PDB file of C-alpha atoms in Angstrom:
ATOM      1  CA  MET A   1      94.536  73.612  71.759  1.00  0.00           C
ATOM      2  CA  TYR A   2      94.084  75.778  74.957  1.00  0.00           C
ATOM      3  CA  ARG A   3      96.748  78.153  74.066  1.00  0.00           C
ATOM      4  CA  HIS A   4      95.881  78.781  70.446  1.00  0.00           C
ATOM      5  CA  PHE A   5      92.125  78.658  70.586  1.00  0.00           C
ATOM      6  CA  ILE A   6      90.347  78.056  73.909  1.00  0.00           C
ATOM      7  CA  LYS A   7      92.220  80.663  75.763  1.00  0.00           C
ATOM      8  CA  ARG A   8      91.253  83.353  73.219  1.00  0.00           C
ATOM      9  CA  LEU A   9      87.644  82.204  73.151  1.00  0.00           C
ATOM     10  CA  LEU A  10      87.447  82.527  76.959  1.00  0.00           C
ATOM     11  CA  ASP A  11      89.027  85.999  76.780  1.00  0.00           C
ATOM     12  CA  VAL A  12      86.411  87.210  74.264  1.00  0.00           C
ATOM     13  CA  LEU A  13      83.446  85.624  76.252  1.00  0.00           C
ATOM     14  CA  LEU A  14      84.772  87.025  79.606  1.00  0.00           C
ATOM     15  CA  SER A  15      85.532  90.453  78.340  1.00  0.00           C
ATOM     16  CA  THR A  16      82.203  90.739  76.480  1.00  0.00           C
ATOM     17  CA  ALA A  17      80.349  89.639  79.650  1.00  0.00           C
ATOM     18  CA  ALA A  18      82.429  92.062  81.814  1.00  0.00           C
ATOM     19  CA  ILE A  19      81.723  94.955  79.437  1.00  0.00           C
ATOM     20  CA  LEU A  20      77.910  94.388  79.543  1.00  0.00           C
ATOM     21  CA  MET A  21      77.770  93.834  83.306  1.00  0.00           C
ATOM     22  CA  LEU A  22      80.069  96.600  84.434  1.00  0.00           C
ATOM     23  CA  THR A  23      78.984  99.413  82.114  1.00  0.00           C
ATOM     24  CA  PRO A  24      76.698 101.013  84.855  1.00  0.00           C
ATOM     25  CA  PHE A  25      79.546 100.679  87.310  1.00  0.00           C
ATOM     26  CA  TRP A  26      81.962 102.378  84.846  1.00  0.00           C
ATOM     27  CA  VAL A  27      79.522 105.248  84.351  1.00  0.00           C
ATOM     28  CA  ILE A  28      79.715 105.857  88.208  1.00  0.00           C
ATOM     29  CA  ILE A  29      83.406 105.819  88.175  1.00  0.00           C
ATOM     30  CA  SER A  30      83.674 108.082  85.113  1.00  0.00           C
ATOM     31  CA  ALA A  31      81.430 110.729  86.693  1.00  0.00           C
ATOM     32  CA  ALA A  32      83.577 110.470  89.895  1.00  0.00           C
ATOM     33  CA  ILE A  33      86.727 111.054  88.060  1.00  0.00           C
ATOM     34  CA  TYR A  34      85.315 114.047  86.092  1.00  0.00           C
ATOM     35  CA  ILE A  35      83.692 115.586  89.163  1.00  0.00           C
ATOM     36  CA  SER A  36      87.123 115.152  91.135  1.00  0.00           C
ATOM     37  CA  ASP A  37      89.142 116.777  88.285  1.00  0.00           C
ATOM     38  CA  PRO A  38      87.416 117.892  85.178  1.00  0.00           C
ATOM     39  CA  GLY A  39      89.052 116.391  82.040  1.00  0.00           C
ATOM     40  CA  PRO A  40      89.529 113.112  80.150  1.00  0.00           C
ATOM     41  CA  VAL A  41      88.126 109.988  82.047  1.00  0.00           C
ATOM     42  CA  PHE A  42      90.659 107.646  80.415  1.00  0.00           C
ATOM     43  CA  PHE A  43      94.331 107.676  79.441  1.00  0.00           C
ATOM     44  CA  THR A  44      96.345 105.550  77.201  1.00  0.00           C
ATOM     45  CA  GLN A  45     100.048 104.392  77.678  1.00  0.00           C
ATOM     46  CA  LYS A  46     102.442 102.740  75.394  1.00  0.00           C
ATOM     47  CA  ARG A  47     103.169  99.057  76.272  1.00  0.00           C
ATOM     48  CA  ILE A  48     104.912  96.004  74.889  1.00  0.00           C
ATOM     49  CA  GLY A  49     102.623  93.432  73.369  1.00  0.00           C
ATOM     50  CA  LEU A  50     102.865  90.124  71.760  1.00  0.00           C
ATOM     51  CA  HIS A  51     106.208  89.594  69.867  1.00  0.00           C
ATOM     52  CA  LYS A  52     107.303  93.035  71.320  1.00  0.00           C
ATOM     53  CA  LYS A  53     104.887  95.036  69.180  1.00  0.00           C
ATOM     54  CA  ILE A  54     103.722  98.377  70.722  1.00  0.00           C
ATOM     55  CA  PHE A  55     100.091  98.874  71.635  1.00  0.00           C
ATOM     56  CA  TYR A  56      98.274 101.331  73.879  1.00  0.00           C
ATOM     57  CA  ILE A  57      96.793 100.195  77.121  1.00  0.00           C
ATOM     58  CA  LEU A  58      93.704 101.900  78.502  1.00  0.00           C
ATOM     59  CA  LYS A  59      93.220 102.947  82.129  1.00  0.00           C
ATOM     60  CA  PHE A  60      91.040 105.211  84.215  1.00  0.00           C
ATOM     61  CA  ARG A  61      92.748 108.557  84.777  1.00  0.00           C
ATOM     62  CA  THR A  62      93.958 108.806  88.412  1.00  0.00           C
ATOM     63  CA  MET A  63      96.048 111.932  88.231  1.00  0.00           C
ATOM     64  CA  LYS A  64      95.295 115.518  87.693  1.00  0.00           C
ATOM     65  CA  VAL A  65      95.046 117.073  84.229  1.00  0.00           C
ATOM     66  CA  ASP A  66      97.916 119.485  85.042  1.00  0.00           C
ATOM     67  CA  THR A  67     100.303 116.653  85.900  1.00  0.00           C
ATOM     68  CA  PRO A  68     103.753 117.329  84.036  1.00  0.00           C
ATOM     69  CA  HIS A  69     103.960 115.636  80.674  1.00  0.00           C
ATOM     70  CA  ASP A  70     106.202 112.513  80.271  1.00  0.00           C
ATOM     71  CA  VAL A  71     107.760 112.495  83.687  1.00  0.00           C
ATOM     72  CA  PRO A  72     108.162 109.237  85.645  1.00  0.00           C
ATOM     73  CA  THR A  73     105.860 109.174  88.568  1.00  0.00           C
ATOM     74  CA  HIS A  74     108.660 108.587  91.027  1.00  0.00           C
ATOM     75  CA  LEU A  75     110.724 111.549  89.657  1.00  0.00           C
ATOM     76  CA  LEU A  76     107.768 113.964  90.285  1.00  0.00           C
ATOM     77  CA  GLU A  77     108.280 116.311  93.173  1.00  0.00           C
ATOM     78  CA  ASN A  78     105.754 115.118  95.792  1.00  0.00           C
ATOM     79  CA  PRO A  79     103.870 112.893  93.349  1.00  0.00           C
ATOM     80  CA  GLU A  80     100.941 112.411  95.875  1.00  0.00           C
ATOM     81  CA  GLN A  81      99.921 116.005  95.121  1.00  0.00           C
ATOM     82  CA  TYR A  82      99.002 115.015  91.498  1.00  0.00           C
ATOM     83  CA  ILE A  83      96.984 111.941  92.408  1.00  0.00           C
ATOM     84  CA  THR A  84      93.181 112.790  92.812  1.00  0.00           C
ATOM     85  CA  LYS A  85      91.241 111.526  95.793  1.00  0.00           C
ATOM     86  CA  VAL A  86      89.228 109.271  93.481  1.00  0.00           C
ATOM     87  CA  GLY A  87      92.318 108.250  91.695  1.00  0.00           C
ATOM     88  CA  ALA A  88      93.989 107.194  95.036  1.00  0.00           C
ATOM     89  CA  PHE A  89      91.104 104.925  95.642  1.00  0.00           C
ATOM     90  CA  LEU A  90      91.126 103.541  92.177  1.00  0.00           C
ATOM     91  CA  ARG A  91      94.781 102.734  92.407  1.00  0.00           C
ATOM     92  CA  LYS A  92      94.620 101.058  95.849  1.00  0.00           C
ATOM     93  CA  THR A  93      91.713  98.781  94.605  1.00  0.00           C
ATOM     94  CA  SER A  94      93.237  98.265  91.078  1.00  0.00           C
ATOM     95  CA  LEU A  95      89.927  99.567  89.624  1.00  0.00           C
ATOM     96  CA  ASP A  96      91.980 101.886  87.410  1.00  0.00           C
ATOM     97  CA  GLU A  97      92.890  98.799  85.298  1.00  0.00           C
ATOM     98  CA  LEU A  98      89.276  97.843  84.481  1.00  0.00           C
ATOM     99  CA  PRO A  99      89.193  99.595  81.042  1.00  0.00           C
ATOM    100  CA  GLN A 100      91.930  97.081  79.951  1.00  0.00           C
ATOM    101  CA  ILE A 101      88.930  94.716  79.337  1.00  0.00           C
ATOM    102  CA  PHE A 102      88.617  96.477  76.113  1.00  0.00           C
ATOM    103  CA  ASN A 103      92.304  95.637  75.247  1.00  0.00           C
ATOM    104  CA  ILE A 104      91.371  92.019  76.023  1.00  0.00           C
ATOM    105  CA  PHE A 105      88.240  92.196  73.850  1.00  0.00           C
ATOM    106  CA  VAL A 106      90.219  93.267  70.827  1.00  0.00           C
ATOM    107  CA  GLY A 107      93.025  90.802  71.288  1.00  0.00           C
ATOM    108  CA  GLN A 108      95.810  92.994  72.467  1.00  0.00           C
ATOM    109  CA  MET A 109      95.739  91.442  75.968  1.00  0.00           C
ATOM    110  CA  SER A 110      94.567  88.326  77.601  1.00  0.00           C
ATOM    111  CA  VAL A 111      92.853  87.990  81.146  1.00  0.00           C
ATOM    112  CA  ILE A 112      95.982  85.962  82.342  1.00  0.00           C
ATOM    113  CA  GLY A 113      99.494  86.461  80.953  1.00  0.00           C
ATOM    114  CA  PRO A 114     102.792  88.444  81.734  1.00  0.00           C
ATOM    115  CA  ARG A 115     101.871  92.099  82.511  1.00  0.00           C
ATOM    116  CA  PRO A 116     102.792  94.171  79.535  1.00  0.00           C
ATOM    117  CA  ALA A 117     105.986  95.928  80.013  1.00  0.00           C
ATOM    118  CA  LEU A 118     106.298  99.771  79.588  1.00  0.00           C
ATOM    119  CA  TRP A 119     107.705 100.774  76.209  1.00  0.00           C
ATOM    120  CA  ASN A 120     110.964 101.866  77.728  1.00  0.00           C
ATOM    121  CA  GLN A 121     111.542  98.857  80.078  1.00  0.00           C
ATOM    122  CA  ASP A 122     114.327  97.449  77.981  1.00  0.00           C
ATOM    123  CA  ASP A 123     115.794  95.448  80.996  1.00  0.00           C
ATOM    124  CA  LEU A 124     112.555  93.652  81.543  1.00  0.00           C
ATOM    125  CA  VAL A 125     111.949  93.026  77.878  1.00  0.00           C
ATOM    126  CA  GLU A 126     115.456  91.607  77.576  1.00  0.00           C
ATOM    127  CA  GLU A 127     115.085  89.258  80.579  1.00  0.00           C
ATOM    128  CA  ARG A 128     111.815  88.059  79.231  1.00  0.00           C
ATOM    129  CA  ASP A 129     113.391  87.070  75.899  1.00  0.00           C
ATOM    130  CA  LYS A 130     115.340  84.517  77.814  1.00  0.00           C
ATOM    131  CA  TYR A 131     112.105  82.724  78.733  1.00  0.00           C
ATOM    132  CA  GLY A 132     110.002  83.294  75.647  1.00  0.00           C
ATOM    133  CA  ALA A 133     107.697  85.497  77.623  1.00  0.00           C
ATOM    134  CA  ASN A 134     107.546  88.220  74.969  1.00  0.00           C
ATOM    135  CA  ASP A 135     106.016  85.709  72.654  1.00  0.00           C
ATOM    136  CA  VAL A 136     102.707  85.262  74.366  1.00  0.00           C
ATOM    137  CA  VAL A 137      99.837  87.700  74.622  1.00  0.00           C
ATOM    138  CA  PRO A 138     100.283  89.995  77.859  1.00  0.00           C
ATOM    139  CA  GLY A 139      97.712  89.755  80.542  1.00  0.00           C
ATOM    140  CA  LEU A 140      95.615  91.908  82.888  1.00  0.00           C
ATOM    141  CA  THR A 141      97.283  89.734  85.566  1.00  0.00           C
ATOM    142  CA  GLY A 142      99.515  86.806  85.786  1.00  0.00           C
ATOM    143  CA  TRP A 143     101.808  84.528  87.723  1.00  0.00           C
ATOM    144  CA  ALA A 144     104.273  87.171  88.693  1.00  0.00           C
ATOM    145  CA  GLN A 145     101.407  89.590  89.897  1.00  0.00           C
ATOM    146  CA  ILE A 146     100.439  86.909  92.577  1.00  0.00           C
ATOM    147  CA  ASN A 147     103.923  86.246  93.602  1.00  0.00           C
ATOM    148  CA  GLY A 148     105.114  89.812  94.494  1.00  0.00           C
ATOM    149  CA  ARG A 149     103.735  92.093  91.867  1.00  0.00           C
ATOM    150  CA  ASP A 150     105.579  95.479  92.068  1.00  0.00           C
ATOM    151  CA  GLU A 151     107.860  94.290  94.759  1.00  0.00           C
ATOM    152  CA  LEU A 152     109.696  91.907  92.460  1.00  0.00           C
ATOM    153  CA  GLU A 153     113.130  92.556  91.079  1.00  0.00           C
ATOM    154  CA  ILE A 154     113.123  92.588  87.285  1.00  0.00           C
ATOM    155  CA  ALA A 155     115.148  89.278  86.867  1.00  0.00           C
ATOM    156  CA  VAL A 156     112.781  87.599  89.315  1.00  0.00           C
ATOM    157  CA  LYS A 157     109.663  88.939  87.593  1.00  0.00           C
ATOM    158  CA  ALA A 158     110.756  87.755  84.245  1.00  0.00           C
ATOM    159  CA  LYS A 159     111.603  84.245  85.705  1.00  0.00           C
ATOM    160  CA  TYR A 160     107.927  84.059  87.032  1.00  0.00           C
ATOM    161  CA  ASP A 161     106.647  85.177  83.494  1.00  0.00           C
ATOM    162  CA  GLY A 162     108.859  82.450  81.943  1.00  0.00           C
ATOM    163  CA  GLU A 163     107.415  79.916  84.367  1.00  0.00           C
ATOM    164  CA  TYR A 164     103.874  80.985  83.352  1.00  0.00           C
ATOM    165  CA  VAL A 165     104.749  80.410  79.623  1.00  0.00           C
ATOM    166  CA  GLN A 166     105.826  76.910  80.496  1.00  0.00           C
ATOM    167  CA  ARG A 167     102.861  75.964  82.616  1.00  0.00           C
ATOM    168  CA  MET A 168     100.124  77.831  80.785  1.00  0.00           C
ATOM    169  CA  SER A 169      96.842  75.767  80.871  1.00  0.00           C
ATOM    170  CA  PHE A 170      93.361  76.333  81.790  1.00  0.00           C
ATOM    171  CA  TRP A 171      93.768  75.228  85.441  1.00  0.00           C
ATOM    172  CA  PHE A 172      96.950  77.352  85.873  1.00  0.00           C
ATOM    173  CA  ASP A 173      94.988  80.368  84.522  1.00  0.00           C
ATOM    174  CA  CYS A 174      92.306  79.633  87.109  1.00  0.00           C
ATOM    175  CA  GLN A 175      95.015  79.541  89.817  1.00  0.00           C
ATOM    176  CA  CYS A 176      96.383  82.820  88.684  1.00  0.00           C
ATOM    177  CA  PHE A 177      92.888  84.468  88.568  1.00  0.00           C
ATOM    178  CA  ILE A 178      91.917  83.285  92.019  1.00  0.00           C
ATOM    179  CA  GLY A 179      95.294  84.383  93.457  1.00  0.00           C
ATOM    180  CA  THR A 180      94.916  87.752  91.897  1.00  0.00           C
ATOM    181  CA  VAL A 181      91.452  88.263  93.407  1.00  0.00           C
ATOM    182  CA  LEU A 182      92.802  87.362  96.923  1.00  0.00           C
ATOM    183  CA  ARG A 183      95.845  89.707  96.573  1.00  0.00           C
ATOM    184  CA  VAL A 184      93.649  92.707  95.367  1.00  0.00           C
ATOM    185  CA  LEU A 185      91.307  92.191  98.355  1.00  0.00           C
ATOM    186  CA  ARG A 186      94.395  92.266 100.586  1.00  0.00           C
ATOM    187  CA  ARG A 187      96.001  95.068  98.499  1.00  0.00           C
ATOM    188  CA  ASP A 188      99.291  93.106  98.544  1.00  0.00           C
ATOM    189  CA  GLY A 189     102.465  93.913  96.577  1.00  0.00           C
ATOM    190  CA  VAL A 190     101.621  97.405  95.257  1.00  0.00           C
ATOM    191  CA  VAL A 191     104.609  99.843  95.216  1.00  0.00           C
ATOM    192  CA  GLU A 192     103.591 103.154  93.761  1.00  0.00           C
ATOM    193  CA  GLY A 193     105.873 104.089  90.781  1.00  0.00           C
ATOM    194  CA  GLY A 194     107.666 100.890  90.137  1.00  0.00           C
ATOM    195  CA  THR A 195     109.104  97.491  90.366  1.00  0.00           C
ATOM    196  CA  ASN A 196     110.818  97.047  93.760  1.00  0.00           C
ATOM    197  CA  THR A 197     111.506 100.042  95.917  1.00  0.00           C
ATOM    198  CA  LEU A 198     115.192  99.942  94.857  1.00  0.00           C
ATOM    199  CA  ASN A 199     114.666  99.092  91.178  1.00  0.00           C
ATOM    200  CA  GLN A 200     111.635 101.355  90.307  1.00  0.00           C
ATOM    201  CA  GLU A 201     109.706 100.685  87.249  1.00  0.00           C
ATOM    202  CA  LYS A 202     109.783 103.659  84.826  1.00  0.00           C
ATOM    203  CA  GLU A 203     106.038 104.369  85.290  1.00  0.00           C
ATOM    204  CA  TYR A 204     105.089 107.501  83.328  1.00  0.00           C
ATOM    205  CA  ALA A 205     102.594 110.089  84.496  1.00  0.00           C
ATOM    206  CA  GLU A 206      99.226 110.083  82.659  1.00  0.00           C
ATOM    207  CA  LYS A 207      99.872 112.709  80.140  1.00  0.00           C
TER     208      LYS A 207
END
């Protein structure tokens, strides 16, 4: 009942409320992004969704318009030079992820679930197949995010995602949500450009 109806209902209610409440705040962020570096306020990125179907995730743009096309962030020469001042703040506070509320509203994502893999993260997708984690709606945040986030090895992250699938419930989602808020406030577990400093996620530039 929770997985197939209540969870989606909560996603619609929460995303609708967030869109209405945060619109003035988003206008301020959008203006700051444009003033910092004139150009599109948002950017989209291919991600793996439910049953491994491709969808486009929405984010606030944090990098300059002239950032090289289709180059992994960690392979850019001095990638910090491409991140705007406003963008650096948005990344540190995870505010760049806020537009994904629209992905939640239309049903491509859930508030809580495994973070959607990048389209080229075959290793993570393969590992998640072992646990059935590709057969649930991906989330804005999830169990792996509060247990290490970008610091986790691929195999460990997939195992946490599988654990989430097994334990999915209203109360477990509440636990993940509260844990995420605490980690964001502490800015824990964020490694720019990837999953683990040795196994970097193939995070693509915003172009």
